mmCIF file of C-alpha atoms in Angstrom:
data_model
loop_
_atom_site.group_PDB
_atom_site.id
_atom_site.type_symbol
_atom_site.label_atom_id
_atom_site.label_comp_id
_atom_site.label_asym_id
_atom_site.label_seq_id
_atom_site.Cartn_x
_atom_site.Cartn_y
_atom_site.Cartn_z
ATOM 1 C CA MET A 1 71.714 141.101 125.456
ATOM 2 C CA SER A 2 74.948 139.102 125.296
ATOM 3 C CA ALA A 3 76.395 136.812 127.943
ATOM 4 C CA THR A 4 79.821 137.319 129.416
ATOM 5 C CA PRO A 5 82.158 134.280 129.565
ATOM 6 C CA ASP A 6 81.452 133.716 133.273
ATOM 7 C CA GLN A 7 77.686 133.637 132.571
ATOM 8 C CA VAL A 8 77.901 130.882 129.949
ATOM 9 C CA SER A 9 77.135 127.469 131.396
ATOM 10 C CA PRO A 10 79.904 124.868 131.000
ATOM 11 C CA ILE A 11 79.394 122.101 128.450
ATOM 12 C CA ASP A 12 78.025 118.970 130.045
ATOM 13 C CA GLN A 13 80.760 116.483 129.107
ATOM 14 C CA GLU A 14 78.545 113.474 129.839
ATOM 15 C CA HIS A 15 75.930 114.593 127.302
ATOM 16 C CA ARG A 16 78.358 115.744 124.621
ATOM 17 C CA PRO A 17 78.061 113.696 121.426
ATOM 18 C CA PRO A 18 81.021 111.361 120.817
ATOM 19 C CA ARG A 19 83.759 112.677 118.538
ATOM 20 C CA THR A 20 83.741 111.173 115.084
ATOM 21 C CA MET A 21 86.045 111.136 112.089
ATOM 22 C CA PRO A 22 85.206 110.800 108.395
ATOM 23 C CA VAL A 23 86.303 107.549 106.748
ATOM 24 C CA THR A 24 85.830 106.677 103.091
ATOM 25 C CA ILE A 25 84.532 103.191 102.302
ATOM 26 C CA ASN A 26 83.684 102.311 98.682
ATOM 27 C CA ASN A 27 83.952 106.013 97.744
ATOM 28 C CA GLN A 28 81.345 106.968 100.364
ATOM 29 C CA THR A 29 82.140 108.872 103.536
ATOM 30 C CA VAL A 30 80.873 107.555 106.852
ATOM 31 C CA GLN A 31 81.448 108.950 110.331
ATOM 32 C CA LEU A 32 83.162 106.551 112.724
ATOM 33 C CA PRO A 33 83.678 107.088 116.438
ATOM 34 C CA GLU A 34 87.153 108.333 117.286
ATOM 35 C CA ARG A 35 88.235 105.178 119.155
ATOM 36 C CA GLU A 36 89.713 101.751 118.531
ATOM 37 C CA MET A 37 87.559 99.627 116.263
ATOM 38 C CA THR A 38 87.931 96.158 114.806
ATOM 39 C CA GLY A 39 87.373 95.549 111.117
ATOM 40 C CA LEU A 40 84.025 93.961 111.978
ATOM 41 C CA GLU A 41 82.933 97.007 114.028
ATOM 42 C CA ILE A 42 83.896 99.356 111.172
ATOM 43 C CA LYS A 43 81.776 97.338 108.717
ATOM 44 C CA GLN A 44 78.826 97.232 111.121
ATOM 45 C CA ALA A 45 78.990 101.008 111.722
ATOM 46 C CA ALA A 46 79.167 101.690 107.978
ATOM 47 C CA ALA A 47 76.164 99.418 107.322
ATOM 48 C CA GLU A 48 74.190 101.212 110.069
ATOM 49 C CA GLN A 49 74.848 104.481 108.185
ATOM 50 C CA GLY A 50 73.332 103.047 105.013
ATOM 51 C CA LEU A 51 76.391 101.734 103.196
ATOM 52 C CA PRO A 52 75.338 98.655 101.191
ATOM 53 C CA ILE A 53 77.881 96.266 102.758
ATOM 54 C CA ASP A 54 77.610 93.261 105.031
ATOM 55 C CA THR A 55 79.974 91.659 107.530
ATOM 56 C CA GLY A 56 81.491 89.525 104.744
ATOM 57 C CA PHE A 57 82.742 92.655 102.944
ATOM 58 C CA GLN A 58 86.548 92.720 102.556
ATOM 59 C CA LEU A 59 87.725 95.899 104.281
ATOM 60 C CA SER A 60 91.142 97.302 103.332
ATOM 61 C CA VAL A 61 93.290 100.362 104.002
ATOM 62 C CA LYS A 62 94.827 102.259 101.096
ATOM 63 C CA HIS A 63 98.545 103.081 101.401
ATOM 64 C CA GLY A 64 99.696 105.020 98.358
ATOM 65 C CA HIS A 65 98.748 102.834 95.393
ATOM 66 C CA ARG A 66 98.260 99.583 97.322
ATOM 67 C CA TYR A 67 95.633 98.166 99.657
ATOM 68 C CA ASP A 68 96.110 96.075 102.804
ATOM 69 C CA VAL A 69 93.244 93.934 104.091
ATOM 70 C CA VAL A 70 91.813 94.731 107.533
ATOM 71 C CA GLY A 71 90.509 91.513 109.053
ATOM 72 C CA ASP A 72 87.713 91.188 111.580
ATOM 73 C CA ALA A 73 90.241 90.410 114.368
ATOM 74 C CA VAL A 74 92.268 93.488 113.455
ATOM 75 C CA THR A 75 91.897 96.636 115.558
ATOM 76 C CA VAL A 76 92.790 99.900 113.839
ATOM 77 C CA THR A 77 93.282 103.183 115.716
ATOM 78 C CA VAL A 78 94.096 106.540 114.143
ATOM 79 C CA ASP A 79 97.372 107.729 115.709
ATOM 80 C CA GLY A 80 96.619 111.457 115.469
ATOM 81 C CA SER A 81 99.573 112.069 113.129
ATOM 82 C CA GLY A 82 98.141 110.738 109.874
ATOM 83 C CA GLY A 83 98.997 107.098 110.532
ATOM 84 C CA LEU A 84 97.426 104.088 112.207
ATOM 85 C CA TYR A 85 98.054 101.753 115.104
ATOM 86 C CA VAL A 86 97.192 98.185 114.124
ATOM 87 C CA VAL A 87 96.647 95.230 116.479
ATOM 88 C CA ILE A 88 95.991 91.725 115.159
ATOM 89 C CA ASP A 89 94.531 89.483 117.847
ATOM 90 C CA ASP A 90 94.758 85.765 118.514
ATOM 91 C CA LEU A 91 97.811 84.817 116.427
ATOM 92 C CA PRO A 92 99.539 81.453 116.991
ATOM 93 C CA VAL A 93 103.184 81.597 118.130
ATOM 94 C CA GLY A 94 103.635 77.864 118.567
ATOM 95 C CA PRO A 95 104.717 75.569 121.380
ATOM 96 C CA ALA A 96 107.904 77.511 122.177
ATOM 97 C CA TYR A 97 105.875 80.127 124.081
ATOM 98 C CA THR A 98 103.287 80.424 126.807
ATOM 99 C CA PRO A 99 100.646 81.426 125.944
ATOM 100 C CA ALA A 100 100.699 79.803 122.514
ATOM 101 C CA ARG A 101 98.588 82.642 121.017
ATOM 102 C CA THR A 102 99.100 86.393 121.274
ATOM 103 C CA ARG A 103 98.433 89.735 119.619
ATOM 104 C CA LEU A 104 100.784 91.528 117.216
ATOM 105 C CA GLY A 105 100.766 95.320 117.120
ATOM 106 C CA PHE A 106 102.579 97.941 115.080
ATOM 107 C CA GLN A 107 102.252 101.484 113.793
ATOM 108 C CA ILE A 108 101.873 102.416 110.145
ATOM 109 C CA SER A 109 103.179 105.979 110.126
ATOM 110 C CA ALA A 110 101.978 108.746 107.843
ATOM 111 C CA ALA A 111 105.333 108.444 106.045
ATOM 112 C CA TYR A 112 104.510 104.913 104.836
ATOM 113 C CA PRO A 113 105.504 103.571 102.267
ATOM 114 C CA ASP A 114 108.690 105.640 102.662
ATOM 115 C CA ALA A 115 109.091 104.593 106.314
ATOM 116 C CA ASP A 116 109.614 101.106 107.739
ATOM 117 C CA ILE A 117 107.018 99.471 109.972
ATOM 118 C CA TYR A 118 109.174 99.062 113.043
ATOM 119 C CA PRO A 119 109.112 97.872 115.807
ATOM 120 C CA HIS A 120 106.397 95.263 116.403
ATOM 121 C CA TYR A 121 104.758 94.355 119.726
ATOM 122 C CA THR A 122 103.228 91.179 121.141
ATOM 123 C CA GLY A 123 101.514 90.388 124.383
ATOM 124 C CA THR A 124 103.755 89.114 127.173
ATOM 125 C CA LEU A 125 105.196 85.723 126.231
ATOM 126 C CA SER A 126 107.367 83.309 128.195
ATOM 127 C CA ARG A 127 109.623 80.748 126.570
ATOM 128 C CA THR A 128 108.598 77.200 127.482
ATOM 129 C CA ASP A 129 112.280 76.131 127.627
ATOM 130 C CA GLY A 130 112.894 78.676 130.402
ATOM 131 C CA GLN A 131 115.517 80.583 128.380
ATOM 132 C CA PRO A 132 115.482 84.392 128.192
ATOM 133 C CA HIS A 133 114.337 86.187 125.069
ATOM 134 C CA GLY A 134 117.052 87.182 122.595
ATOM 135 C CA GLN A 135 118.535 90.636 122.107
ATOM 136 C CA ALA A 136 115.825 91.720 119.684
ATOM 137 C CA ILE A 137 113.038 91.288 122.285
ATOM 138 C CA GLN A 138 112.400 93.420 125.372
ATOM 139 C CA HIS A 139 109.573 94.075 127.848
ATOM 140 C CA VAL A 140 107.812 97.418 127.308
ATOM 141 C CA THR A 141 104.519 99.254 127.636
ATOM 142 C CA TRP A 142 102.994 99.963 124.235
ATOM 143 C CA GLN A 143 100.676 102.879 123.466
ATOM 144 C CA GLY A 144 100.630 103.881 127.122
ATOM 145 C CA ARG A 145 98.684 100.769 128.190
ATOM 146 C CA PRO A 146 100.185 99.862 131.581
ATOM 147 C CA ASN A 147 97.582 97.120 132.117
ATOM 148 C CA GLU A 148 98.646 95.386 128.896
ATOM 149 C CA PRO A 149 102.379 94.630 129.131
ATOM 150 C CA ALA A 150 104.049 93.874 125.840
ATOM 151 C CA LEU A 151 107.188 92.545 124.230
ATOM 152 C CA GLN A 152 108.864 94.805 121.703
ATOM 153 C CA ILE A 153 110.391 92.981 118.751
ATOM 154 C CA SER A 154 113.106 95.010 117.051
ATOM 155 C CA ARG A 155 113.599 93.563 113.580
ATOM 156 C CA ARG A 156 114.351 96.484 111.263
ATOM 157 C CA SER A 157 114.471 95.922 107.499
ATOM 158 C CA ASN A 158 117.811 97.445 106.486
ATOM 159 C CA HIS A 159 117.292 96.664 102.794
ATOM 160 C CA ARG A 160 113.578 97.391 102.746
ATOM 161 C CA ASP A 161 111.668 97.311 99.474
ATOM 162 C CA PRO A 162 108.329 99.137 99.867
ATOM 163 C CA THR A 163 106.838 97.115 97.004
ATOM 164 C CA VAL A 164 107.442 93.904 98.977
ATOM 165 C CA ASP A 165 107.590 95.012 102.629
ATOM 166 C CA THR A 166 103.904 95.792 103.086
ATOM 167 C CA PRO A 167 102.407 95.903 106.591
ATOM 168 C CA VAL A 168 100.915 92.435 106.044
ATOM 169 C CA ASN A 169 104.170 90.911 104.746
ATOM 170 C CA ARG A 170 106.142 92.467 107.610
ATOM 171 C CA ALA A 171 103.683 91.044 110.158
ATOM 172 C CA VAL A 172 103.915 87.584 108.574
ATOM 173 C CA ARG A 173 107.744 87.702 108.617
ATOM 174 C CA ILE A 174 107.869 88.924 112.236
ATOM 175 C CA LEU A 175 105.517 86.129 113.282
ATOM 176 C CA ALA A 176 107.597 83.536 111.383
ATOM 177 C CA TRP A 177 110.807 84.842 112.980
ATOM 178 C CA LEU A 178 109.242 84.742 116.451
ATOM 179 C CA THR A 179 107.933 81.183 116.084
ATOM 180 C CA ALA A 180 111.387 80.026 114.877
ATOM 181 C CA GLN A 181 113.151 81.340 118.015
#
């Protein structure tokens, strides 16, 4: 006897197992929850699945032929289009801003290294001298997070060199530019 569609009980969403995605670490595939995770959480989840790594393991993301380090204070989220959203927490921006520390976020698209990493986002910052932000900075909501207002920093690399303009180098240059404002 077969059941008709109206006889099949609906799936209990509360008891459904969490969605996972395969991630390769040291040539071994582990299943990670499909959510934001810090570098530390990724390492802990991999170790729980039997990967012989500890929390001191240097985690990195492969982009073409190069690797970029994922730190423990770095949150990585799959963007659903083959790329990643990256947020680096607790970065110093110096005495010119309140607060003096913030996050820096950006998207690494699936087209990287052929596409620029642009724009970058910080938490809301105020200038301590009371002056407005320059033309390259505006208030926005990033990643649909209305409870986490952000500043968008528009600093495109017009003469970008993908061998030099890695996600890490771009983040360092954006942070240096911001602290010099």
